[in-house]
Coordinates of C-alpha atoms and ligand atoms in Angstrom, one line a residue:
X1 CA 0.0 0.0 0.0
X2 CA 1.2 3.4 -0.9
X3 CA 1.1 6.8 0.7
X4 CA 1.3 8.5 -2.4
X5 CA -1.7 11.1 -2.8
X6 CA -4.3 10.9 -6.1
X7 CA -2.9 13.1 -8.7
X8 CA -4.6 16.8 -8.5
X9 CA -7.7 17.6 -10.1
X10 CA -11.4 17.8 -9.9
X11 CA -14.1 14.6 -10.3
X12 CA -16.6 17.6 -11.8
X13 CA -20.3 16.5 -11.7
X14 CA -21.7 13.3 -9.9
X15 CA -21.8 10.8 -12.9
X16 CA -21.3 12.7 -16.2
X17 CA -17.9 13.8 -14.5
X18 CA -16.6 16.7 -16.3
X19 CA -17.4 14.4 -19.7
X20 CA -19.2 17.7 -20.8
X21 CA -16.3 20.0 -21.3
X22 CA -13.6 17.2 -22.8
X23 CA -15.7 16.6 -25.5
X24 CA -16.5 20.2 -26.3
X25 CA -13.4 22.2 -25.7
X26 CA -10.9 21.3 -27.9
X27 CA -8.2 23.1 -24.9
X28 CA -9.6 21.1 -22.3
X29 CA -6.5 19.0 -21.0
X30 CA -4.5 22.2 -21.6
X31 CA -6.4 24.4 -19.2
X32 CA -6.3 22.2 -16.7
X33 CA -2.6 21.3 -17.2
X34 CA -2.0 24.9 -16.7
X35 CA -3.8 24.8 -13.5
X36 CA -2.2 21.5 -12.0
X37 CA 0.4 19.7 -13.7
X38 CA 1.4 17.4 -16.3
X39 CA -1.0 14.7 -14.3
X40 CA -3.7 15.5 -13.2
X41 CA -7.2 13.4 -12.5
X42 CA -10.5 14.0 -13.7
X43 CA -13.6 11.6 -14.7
X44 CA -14.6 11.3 -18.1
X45 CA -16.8 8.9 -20.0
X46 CA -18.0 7.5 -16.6
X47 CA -14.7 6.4 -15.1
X48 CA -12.1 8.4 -13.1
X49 CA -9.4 9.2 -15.4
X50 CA -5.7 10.1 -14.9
X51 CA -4.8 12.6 -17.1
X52 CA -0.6 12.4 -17.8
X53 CA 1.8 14.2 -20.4
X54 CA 5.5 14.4 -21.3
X55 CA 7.7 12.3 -23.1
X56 CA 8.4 10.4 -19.5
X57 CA 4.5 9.6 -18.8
X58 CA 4.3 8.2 -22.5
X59 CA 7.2 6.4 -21.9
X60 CA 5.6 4.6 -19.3
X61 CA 2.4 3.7 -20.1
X62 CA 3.5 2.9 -24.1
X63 CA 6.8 0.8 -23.4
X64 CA 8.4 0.1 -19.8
X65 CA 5.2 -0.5 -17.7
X66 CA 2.5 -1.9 -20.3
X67 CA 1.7 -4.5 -18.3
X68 CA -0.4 -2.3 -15.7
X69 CA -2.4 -0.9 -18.7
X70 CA -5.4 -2.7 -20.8
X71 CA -5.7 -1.4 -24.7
X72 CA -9.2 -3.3 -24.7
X73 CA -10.7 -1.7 -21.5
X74 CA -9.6 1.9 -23.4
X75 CA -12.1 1.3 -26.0
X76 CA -15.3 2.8 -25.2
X77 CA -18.5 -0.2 -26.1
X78 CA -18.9 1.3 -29.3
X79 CA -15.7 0.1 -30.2
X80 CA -15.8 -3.7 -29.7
X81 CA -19.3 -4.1 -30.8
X82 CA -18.4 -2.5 -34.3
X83 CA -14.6 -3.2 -34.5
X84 CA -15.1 -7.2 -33.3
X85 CA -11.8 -9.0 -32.4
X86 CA -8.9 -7.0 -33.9
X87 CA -6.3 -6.0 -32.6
X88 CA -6.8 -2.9 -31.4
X89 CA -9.2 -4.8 -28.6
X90 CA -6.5 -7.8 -27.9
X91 CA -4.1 -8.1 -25.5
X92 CA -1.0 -10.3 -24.2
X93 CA 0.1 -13.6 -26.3
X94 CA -3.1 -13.3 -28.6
X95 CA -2.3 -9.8 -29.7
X96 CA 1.3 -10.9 -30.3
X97 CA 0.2 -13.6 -32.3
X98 CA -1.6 -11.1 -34.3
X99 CA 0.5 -8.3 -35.0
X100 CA 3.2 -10.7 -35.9
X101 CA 1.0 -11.9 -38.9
X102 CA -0.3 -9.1 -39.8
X103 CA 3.1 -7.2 -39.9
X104 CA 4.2 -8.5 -43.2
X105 CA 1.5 -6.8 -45.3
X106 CA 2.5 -3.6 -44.1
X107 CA 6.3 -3.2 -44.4
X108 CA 8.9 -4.3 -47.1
X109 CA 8.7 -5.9 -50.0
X110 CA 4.9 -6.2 -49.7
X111 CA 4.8 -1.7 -49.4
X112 CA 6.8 -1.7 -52.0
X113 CA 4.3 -3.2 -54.6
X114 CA 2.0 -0.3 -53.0
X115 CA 3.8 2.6 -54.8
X116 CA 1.8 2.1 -57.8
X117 CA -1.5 2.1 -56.6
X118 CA -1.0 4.6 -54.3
X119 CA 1.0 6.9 -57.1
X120 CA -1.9 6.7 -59.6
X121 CA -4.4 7.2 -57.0
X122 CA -3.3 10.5 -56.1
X123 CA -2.6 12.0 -59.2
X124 CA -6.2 10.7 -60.5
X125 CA -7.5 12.8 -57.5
X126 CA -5.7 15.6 -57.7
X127 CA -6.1 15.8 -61.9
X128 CA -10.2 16.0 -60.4
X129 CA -9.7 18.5 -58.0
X130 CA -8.0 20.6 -60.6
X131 CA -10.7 19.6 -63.3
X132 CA -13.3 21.0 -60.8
X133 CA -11.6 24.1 -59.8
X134 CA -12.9 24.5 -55.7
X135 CA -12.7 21.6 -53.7
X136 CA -13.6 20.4 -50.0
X137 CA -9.8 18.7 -48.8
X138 CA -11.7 16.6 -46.0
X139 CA -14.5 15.1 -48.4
X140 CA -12.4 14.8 -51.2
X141 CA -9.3 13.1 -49.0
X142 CA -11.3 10.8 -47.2
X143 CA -12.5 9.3 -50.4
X144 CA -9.0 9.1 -51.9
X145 CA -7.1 7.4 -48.5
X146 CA -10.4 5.0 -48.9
X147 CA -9.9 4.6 -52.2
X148 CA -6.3 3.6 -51.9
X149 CA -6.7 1.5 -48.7
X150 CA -9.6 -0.9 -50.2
X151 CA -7.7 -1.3 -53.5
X152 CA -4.5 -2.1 -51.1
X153 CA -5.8 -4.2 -48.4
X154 CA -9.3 -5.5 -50.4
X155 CA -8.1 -5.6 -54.0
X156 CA -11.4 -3.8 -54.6
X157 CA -11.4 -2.2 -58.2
X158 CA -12.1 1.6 -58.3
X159 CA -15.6 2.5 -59.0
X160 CA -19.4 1.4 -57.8
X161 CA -17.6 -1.3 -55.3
X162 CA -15.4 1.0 -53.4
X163 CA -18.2 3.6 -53.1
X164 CA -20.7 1.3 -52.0
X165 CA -17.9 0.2 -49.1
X166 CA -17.2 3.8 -48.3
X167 CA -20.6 4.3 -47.8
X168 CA -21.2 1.3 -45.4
X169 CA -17.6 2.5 -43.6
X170 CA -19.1 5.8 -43.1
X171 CA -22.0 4.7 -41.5
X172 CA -19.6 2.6 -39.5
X173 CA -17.6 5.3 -38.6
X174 CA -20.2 7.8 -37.2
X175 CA -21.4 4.6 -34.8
X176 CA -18.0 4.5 -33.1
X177 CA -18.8 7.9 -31.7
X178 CA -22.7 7.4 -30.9
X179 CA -24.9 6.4 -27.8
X180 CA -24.8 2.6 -28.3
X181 CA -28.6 1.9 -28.5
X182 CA -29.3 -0.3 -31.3
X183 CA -32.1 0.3 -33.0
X184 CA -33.3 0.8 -37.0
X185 CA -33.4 4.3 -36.4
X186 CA -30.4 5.2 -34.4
X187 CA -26.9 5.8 -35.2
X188 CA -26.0 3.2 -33.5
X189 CA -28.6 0.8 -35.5
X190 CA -27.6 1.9 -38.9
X191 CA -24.0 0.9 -37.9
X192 CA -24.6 -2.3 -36.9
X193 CA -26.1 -3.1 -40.2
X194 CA -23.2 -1.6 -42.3
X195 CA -21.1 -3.8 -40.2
X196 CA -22.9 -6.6 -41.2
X197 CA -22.7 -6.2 -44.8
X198 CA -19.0 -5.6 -44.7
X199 CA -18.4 -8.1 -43.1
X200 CA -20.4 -10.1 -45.1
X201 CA -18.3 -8.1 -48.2
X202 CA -14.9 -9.6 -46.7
X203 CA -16.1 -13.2 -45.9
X204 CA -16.5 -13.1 -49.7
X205 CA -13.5 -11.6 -50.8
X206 CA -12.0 -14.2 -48.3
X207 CA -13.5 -16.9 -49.8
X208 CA -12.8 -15.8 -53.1
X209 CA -8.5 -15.9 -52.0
X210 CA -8.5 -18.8 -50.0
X211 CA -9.3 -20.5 -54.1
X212 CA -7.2 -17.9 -56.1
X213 CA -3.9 -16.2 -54.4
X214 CA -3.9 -12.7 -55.2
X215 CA -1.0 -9.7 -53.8
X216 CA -2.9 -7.1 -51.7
X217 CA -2.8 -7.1 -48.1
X218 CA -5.9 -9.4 -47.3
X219 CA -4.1 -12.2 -50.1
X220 CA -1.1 -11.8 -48.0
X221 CA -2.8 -12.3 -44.7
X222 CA -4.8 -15.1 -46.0
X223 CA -1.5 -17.1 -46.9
X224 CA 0.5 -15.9 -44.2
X225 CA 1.9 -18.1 -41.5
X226 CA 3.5 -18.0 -37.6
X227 CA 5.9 -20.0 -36.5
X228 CA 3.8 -22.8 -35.6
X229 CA 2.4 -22.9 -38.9
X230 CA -1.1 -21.2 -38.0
X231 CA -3.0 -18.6 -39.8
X232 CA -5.4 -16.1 -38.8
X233 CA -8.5 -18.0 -38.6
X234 CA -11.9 -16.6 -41.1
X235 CA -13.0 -14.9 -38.1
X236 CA -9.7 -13.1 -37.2
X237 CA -9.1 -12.5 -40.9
X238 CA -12.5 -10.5 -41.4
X239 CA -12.4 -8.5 -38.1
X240 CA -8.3 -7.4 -39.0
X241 CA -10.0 -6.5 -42.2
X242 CA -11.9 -4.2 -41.0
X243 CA -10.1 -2.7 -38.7
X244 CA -7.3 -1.8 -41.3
X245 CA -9.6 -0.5 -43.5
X246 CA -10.6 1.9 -40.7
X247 CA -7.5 3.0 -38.9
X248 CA -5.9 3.3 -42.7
X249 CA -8.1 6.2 -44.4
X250 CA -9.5 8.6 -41.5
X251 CA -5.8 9.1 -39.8
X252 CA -4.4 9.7 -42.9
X253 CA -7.1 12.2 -43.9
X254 CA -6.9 14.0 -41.4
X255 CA -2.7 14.8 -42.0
X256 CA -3.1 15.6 -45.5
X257 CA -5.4 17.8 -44.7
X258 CA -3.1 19.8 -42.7
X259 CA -0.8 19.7 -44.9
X260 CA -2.6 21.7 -47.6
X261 CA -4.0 23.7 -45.0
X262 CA -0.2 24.5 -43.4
X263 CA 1.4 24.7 -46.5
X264 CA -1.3 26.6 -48.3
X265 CA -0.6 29.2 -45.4
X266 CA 3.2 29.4 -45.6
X267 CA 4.3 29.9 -49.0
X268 CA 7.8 30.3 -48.5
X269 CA 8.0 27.1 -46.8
X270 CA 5.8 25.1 -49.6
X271 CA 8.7 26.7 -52.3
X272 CA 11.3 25.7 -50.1
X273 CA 9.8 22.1 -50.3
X274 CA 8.6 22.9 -54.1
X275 CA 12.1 23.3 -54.7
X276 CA 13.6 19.9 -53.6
X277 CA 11.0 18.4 -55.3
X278 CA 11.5 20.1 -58.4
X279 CA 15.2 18.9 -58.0
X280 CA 14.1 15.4 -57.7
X281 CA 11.6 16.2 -60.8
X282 CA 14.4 17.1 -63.3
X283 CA 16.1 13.5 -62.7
X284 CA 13.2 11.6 -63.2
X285 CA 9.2 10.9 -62.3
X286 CA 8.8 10.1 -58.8
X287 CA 9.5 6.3 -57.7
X288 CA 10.3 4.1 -54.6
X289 CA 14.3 5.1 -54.6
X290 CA 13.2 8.9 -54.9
X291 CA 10.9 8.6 -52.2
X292 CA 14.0 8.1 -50.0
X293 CA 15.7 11.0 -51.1
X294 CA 13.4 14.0 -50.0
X295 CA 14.9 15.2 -46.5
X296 CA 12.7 18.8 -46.4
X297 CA 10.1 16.5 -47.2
X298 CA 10.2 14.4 -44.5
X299 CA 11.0 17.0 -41.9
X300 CA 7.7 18.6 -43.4
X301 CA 5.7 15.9 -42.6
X302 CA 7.1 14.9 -39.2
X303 CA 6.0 18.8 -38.3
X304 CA 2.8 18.1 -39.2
X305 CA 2.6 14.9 -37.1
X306 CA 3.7 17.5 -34.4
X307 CA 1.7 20.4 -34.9
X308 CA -1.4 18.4 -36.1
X309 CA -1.8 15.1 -34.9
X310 CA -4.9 13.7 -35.7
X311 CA -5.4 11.6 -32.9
X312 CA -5.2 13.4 -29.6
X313 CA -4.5 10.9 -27.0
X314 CA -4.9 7.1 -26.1
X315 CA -7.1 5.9 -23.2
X316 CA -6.1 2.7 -21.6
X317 CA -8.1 1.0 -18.6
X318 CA -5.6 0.7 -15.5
X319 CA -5.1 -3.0 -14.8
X320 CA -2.8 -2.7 -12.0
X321 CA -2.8 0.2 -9.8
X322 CA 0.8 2.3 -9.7
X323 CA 2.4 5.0 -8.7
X324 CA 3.8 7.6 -11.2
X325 CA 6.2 10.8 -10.2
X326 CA 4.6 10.9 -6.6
X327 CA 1.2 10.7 -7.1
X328 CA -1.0 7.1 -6.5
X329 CA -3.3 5.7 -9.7
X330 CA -5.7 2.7 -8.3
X331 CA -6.8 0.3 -10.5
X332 CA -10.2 0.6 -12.2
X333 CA -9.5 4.1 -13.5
X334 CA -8.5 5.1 -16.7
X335 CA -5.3 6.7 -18.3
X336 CA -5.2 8.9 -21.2
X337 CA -1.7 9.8 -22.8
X338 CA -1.6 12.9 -24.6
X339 CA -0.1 13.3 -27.9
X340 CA -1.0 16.7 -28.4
X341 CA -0.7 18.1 -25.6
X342 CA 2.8 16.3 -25.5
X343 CA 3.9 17.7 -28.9
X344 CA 2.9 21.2 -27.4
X345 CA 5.3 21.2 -24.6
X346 CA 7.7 24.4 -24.4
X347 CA 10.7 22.8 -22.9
X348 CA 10.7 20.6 -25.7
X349 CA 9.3 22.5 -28.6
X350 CA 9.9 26.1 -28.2
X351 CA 6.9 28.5 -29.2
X352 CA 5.0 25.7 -29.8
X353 CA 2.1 26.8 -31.3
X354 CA 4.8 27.9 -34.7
X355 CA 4.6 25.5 -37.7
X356 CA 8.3 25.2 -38.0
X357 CA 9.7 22.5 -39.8
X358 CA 13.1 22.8 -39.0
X359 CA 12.6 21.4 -35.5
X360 CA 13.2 18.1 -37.3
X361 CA 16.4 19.4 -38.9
X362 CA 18.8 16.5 -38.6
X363 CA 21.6 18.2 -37.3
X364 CA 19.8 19.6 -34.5
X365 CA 16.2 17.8 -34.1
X366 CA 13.9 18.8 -30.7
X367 CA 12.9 15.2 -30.9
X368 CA 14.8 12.2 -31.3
X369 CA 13.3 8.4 -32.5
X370 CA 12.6 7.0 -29.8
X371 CA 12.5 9.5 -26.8
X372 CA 9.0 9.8 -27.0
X373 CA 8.5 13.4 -27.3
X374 CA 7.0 12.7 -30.7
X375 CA 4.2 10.1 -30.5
X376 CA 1.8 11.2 -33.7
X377 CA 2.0 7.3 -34.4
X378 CA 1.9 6.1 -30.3
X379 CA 5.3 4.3 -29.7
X380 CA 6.7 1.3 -28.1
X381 CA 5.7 -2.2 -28.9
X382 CA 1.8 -1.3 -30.0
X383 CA 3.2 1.9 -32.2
X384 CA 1.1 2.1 -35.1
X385 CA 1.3 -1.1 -37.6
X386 CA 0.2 1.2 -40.3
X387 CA 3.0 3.8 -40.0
X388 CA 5.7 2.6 -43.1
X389 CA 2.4 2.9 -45.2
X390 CA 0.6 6.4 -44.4
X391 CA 4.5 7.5 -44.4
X392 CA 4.6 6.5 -47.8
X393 CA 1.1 7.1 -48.8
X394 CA 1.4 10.9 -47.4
X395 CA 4.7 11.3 -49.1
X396 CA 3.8 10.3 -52.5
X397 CA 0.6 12.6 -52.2
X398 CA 2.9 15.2 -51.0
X399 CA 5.8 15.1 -53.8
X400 CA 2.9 14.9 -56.8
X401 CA 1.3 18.0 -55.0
X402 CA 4.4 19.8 -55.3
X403 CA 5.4 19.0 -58.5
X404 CA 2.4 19.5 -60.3
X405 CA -0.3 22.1 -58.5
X406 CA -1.0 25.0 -57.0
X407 CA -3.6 25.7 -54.6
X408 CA -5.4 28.7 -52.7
X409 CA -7.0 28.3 -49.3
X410 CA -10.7 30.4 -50.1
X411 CA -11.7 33.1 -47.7
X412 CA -14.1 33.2 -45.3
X413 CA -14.5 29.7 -44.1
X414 CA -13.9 28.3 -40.5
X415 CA -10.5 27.1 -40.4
X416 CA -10.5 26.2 -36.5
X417 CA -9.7 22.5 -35.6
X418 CA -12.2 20.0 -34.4
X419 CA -10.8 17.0 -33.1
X420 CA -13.7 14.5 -33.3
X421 CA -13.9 11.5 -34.4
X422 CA -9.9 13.2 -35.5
X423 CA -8.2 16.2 -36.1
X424 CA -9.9 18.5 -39.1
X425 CA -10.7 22.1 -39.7
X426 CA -14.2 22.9 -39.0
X427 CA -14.6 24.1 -42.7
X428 CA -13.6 21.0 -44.2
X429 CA -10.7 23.2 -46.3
X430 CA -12.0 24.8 -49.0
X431 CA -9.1 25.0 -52.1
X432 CA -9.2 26.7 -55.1
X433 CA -6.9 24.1 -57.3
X434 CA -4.8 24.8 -60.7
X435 CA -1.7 22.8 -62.3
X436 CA 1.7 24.3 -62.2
X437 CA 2.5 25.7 -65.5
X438 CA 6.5 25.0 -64.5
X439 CA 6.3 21.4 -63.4
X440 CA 8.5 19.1 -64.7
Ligands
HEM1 C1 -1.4 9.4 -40.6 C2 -1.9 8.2 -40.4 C3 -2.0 7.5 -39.0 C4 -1.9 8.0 -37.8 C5 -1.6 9.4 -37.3 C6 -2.1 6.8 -36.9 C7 -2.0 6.9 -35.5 C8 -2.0 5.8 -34.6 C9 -1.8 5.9 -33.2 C10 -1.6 7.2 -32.4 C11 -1.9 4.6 -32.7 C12 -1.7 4.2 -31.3 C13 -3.0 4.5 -30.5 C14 -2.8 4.3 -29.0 O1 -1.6 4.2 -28.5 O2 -3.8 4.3 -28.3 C15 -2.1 3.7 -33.8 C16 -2.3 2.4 -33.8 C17 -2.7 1.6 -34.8 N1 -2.8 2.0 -36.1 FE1 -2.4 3.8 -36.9 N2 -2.3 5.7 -37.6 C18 -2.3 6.0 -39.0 C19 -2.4 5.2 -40.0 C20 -2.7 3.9 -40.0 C21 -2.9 3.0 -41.1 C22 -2.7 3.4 -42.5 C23 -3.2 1.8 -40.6 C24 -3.4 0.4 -41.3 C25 -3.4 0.3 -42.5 C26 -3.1 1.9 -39.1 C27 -3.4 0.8 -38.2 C28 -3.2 0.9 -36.9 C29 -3.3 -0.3 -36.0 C30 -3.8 -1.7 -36.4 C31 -3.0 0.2 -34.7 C32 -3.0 -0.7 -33.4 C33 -1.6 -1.4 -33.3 C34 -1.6 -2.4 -32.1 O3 -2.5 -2.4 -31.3 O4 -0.6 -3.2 -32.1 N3 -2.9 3.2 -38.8 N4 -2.2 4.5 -35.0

């Protein structure tokens, strides 16, 4: 037993907690950091919560003390009704098992054959967007990241197919975020049902590779192996599915959007970017060995993941209780690690609030791989499986966009940040779009 006190903070309101204000106000953690510390407690979606931030209290709860945490008791219902079995809901030697065979889909030789896919998709957007004039980034994104992500992981051809999934995902997606009363009528309801029917899509498109081998993602999976010589069972296979085909297209939306929006509001750091790109242009069209060669680039994008990370935090329920920096956690609450309000620290990123891509300047970076002051992706052993391809997927979009366009941010529309279900002007981003009469 431990004499340690509970962290500062206030319980707010008998039951709702102070559930109310973190889901309204966007600076809600901040203000109260301000006020008590870099842990503080609070209670929030019914449970007491411990609120913690810095590169140390990520450290701890993502890598050296994982075993007092649960990923699965994070997840509000919501989540494992609609996202079934996958991995973001296992834990221990199951989600091992898992991860393991799922890694293989997403990183090597298997991204590689990616480029293609992802490289046409873009430019096919972005030639639309420009064929159009004005377009809405969020829409418009969210059905190109979807568009690439069921072709990748689904082999589903472009066209009536993939919309008729998107639509089903949306409906999906607006569930995980609703009062979890299931009826024809409610949010809720309708998700169910477009659960249903995907999954019913997947079993097919299971089916359909367990007789012909194919080389996206869910062909690989199908065929892959552990060292025991199992594979993911049908069940496994249709719940990863679908999880992947989540976690792959709103994430990434959500950073591309802010990367128009950031670079559409700094122009002499799009031309310094412009620039390398145009470099790279005059050697050749962009392809796989290219894509390693971009160093503004890539200090571009990691500033985005700073500045505007589109998920804010991950809730864990506490298995075990613990002490952390003085103060005493008990078991039965719940944590919540804080990306943002990590990546907005002072003593780590001076004037914090600056979009400033040299932070990540490698001669002198603010944040080093593995310190865990930059955790856009989470870290430790459960850090994102789908990094190596939004990396890639963002960078491609990002190199044709600055070979090949131009684009204006319109007047007049609300650029503040929402960050539900993730981060995303309120606007959408309105863009005025036209094709570089210089490219290469
Ligand atoms: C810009 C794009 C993305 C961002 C910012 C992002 C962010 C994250 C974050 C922060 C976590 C950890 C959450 C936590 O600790 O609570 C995570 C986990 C995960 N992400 Fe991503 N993600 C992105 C793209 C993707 C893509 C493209 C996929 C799959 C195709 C994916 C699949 C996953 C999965 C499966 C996990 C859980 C890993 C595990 O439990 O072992 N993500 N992601």
């Amino acid at each position: 037993m431990t004499s340690n006190p509970l962290p500062p903070g206030s319980f707010g309101l008998p039951l709702i907690g102070e559930t109310v204000q973190f889901l309204r106000d966007r600076d809600f953690a901040l203000k109260r950091q301000a006020q008590y510390g870099p842990i503080f407690k609070t209670q929030i979606l019914n449970r007491p919560t411990v609120i913690m931030v810095g590169a140390e209290a990520n450290r701890f709860i993502l890598s050296t003390h994982m075993e007092y945490f649960s990923w699965r008791e994070g997840w509000p219902d919501t989540f494992k009704t609609l996202l079934g079995r996958s991995l973001f809901l296992m834990e221990g030697e199951e989600h091992r098992r898992n991860r393991k065979l799922l890694m293989p889909a997403f990183h090597g030789p298997a991204l590689a054959n990616y480029f293609t896919t992802m490289n046409d998709t873009c430019r096919r957007y972005l030639d639309r967007w420009v064929t159009r004039g004005e377009a809405t980034m969020l829409d418009e994104l969210k059905q190109m990241t979807f568009a690439i992500a069921s072709t990748l992981l689904l082999g589903s051809e472009p066209g009536d197919q993939t919309a008729q999934l998107s639509q089903w995902f949306k409906a999906l997606s607006a569930g995980l975020f609703s009062v979890p009363i299931n009826l024809p009528w409610t949010t809720f309801g309708k998700a169910i049902r477009a659960r249903d029917r995907i999954l019913a899509h997947l079993e097919h498109a299971i089916q359909d590779r367990y007789q012909t081998p194919t080389t996206d993602a869910l062909g690989l999976l199908v065929q892959t192996t552990d060292e025991n010589g199992d594979r993911l069972s049908l069940d496994e296979l249709k719940a990863q599915a679908i999880l992947m085909l989540f976690a792959g297209h709103e994430t990434t939306t959500s950073m591309l959007t802010s990367l128009i929006m950031a670079l559409g509001q700094n122009r002499d750091l799009c031309d310094r970017a412009r620039a390398e790109q145009q470099t790279l242009a005059a050697q050749g069209p962009l392809d796989l060995a290219q894509l390693k060669t971009m160093p503004y680039l890539e200090q571009v994008l990691t500033e985005i993941e700073r500045l505007y990370p589109p998920i804010a935090g991950g809730f864990r329920g506490v298995v075990k209780a613990f002490d952390f920096n003085g103060y005493h956690i008990p078991a039965g609450w719940q944590v919540l690690y804080r990306i943002d309000g990590t990546h907005k620290l002072a003593d780590y990123y001076p004037d914090p609030n600056h979009f400033d891509p040299d932070r990540f300047n490698p001669d002198h970076p603010q944040a080093k791989p593995g310190d865990f002051r930059l955790v856009g992706f989470g870290g430790g052993p459960r850090v994102c499986l789908g990094l190596a391809f939004a990396q890639m997927e963002m960078k491609i979009f990002a190199a044709q966009l600055l070979r090949h366009y131009h684009w204006e941010i319109l007047p007049n529309q609300d650029l503040s940040l929402d960050r539900i279900p993730s981060l995303h002007p309120r606007s959408g981003l309105t863009v005025r779009w036209s094709t570089l009469t210089t490219a290469a």
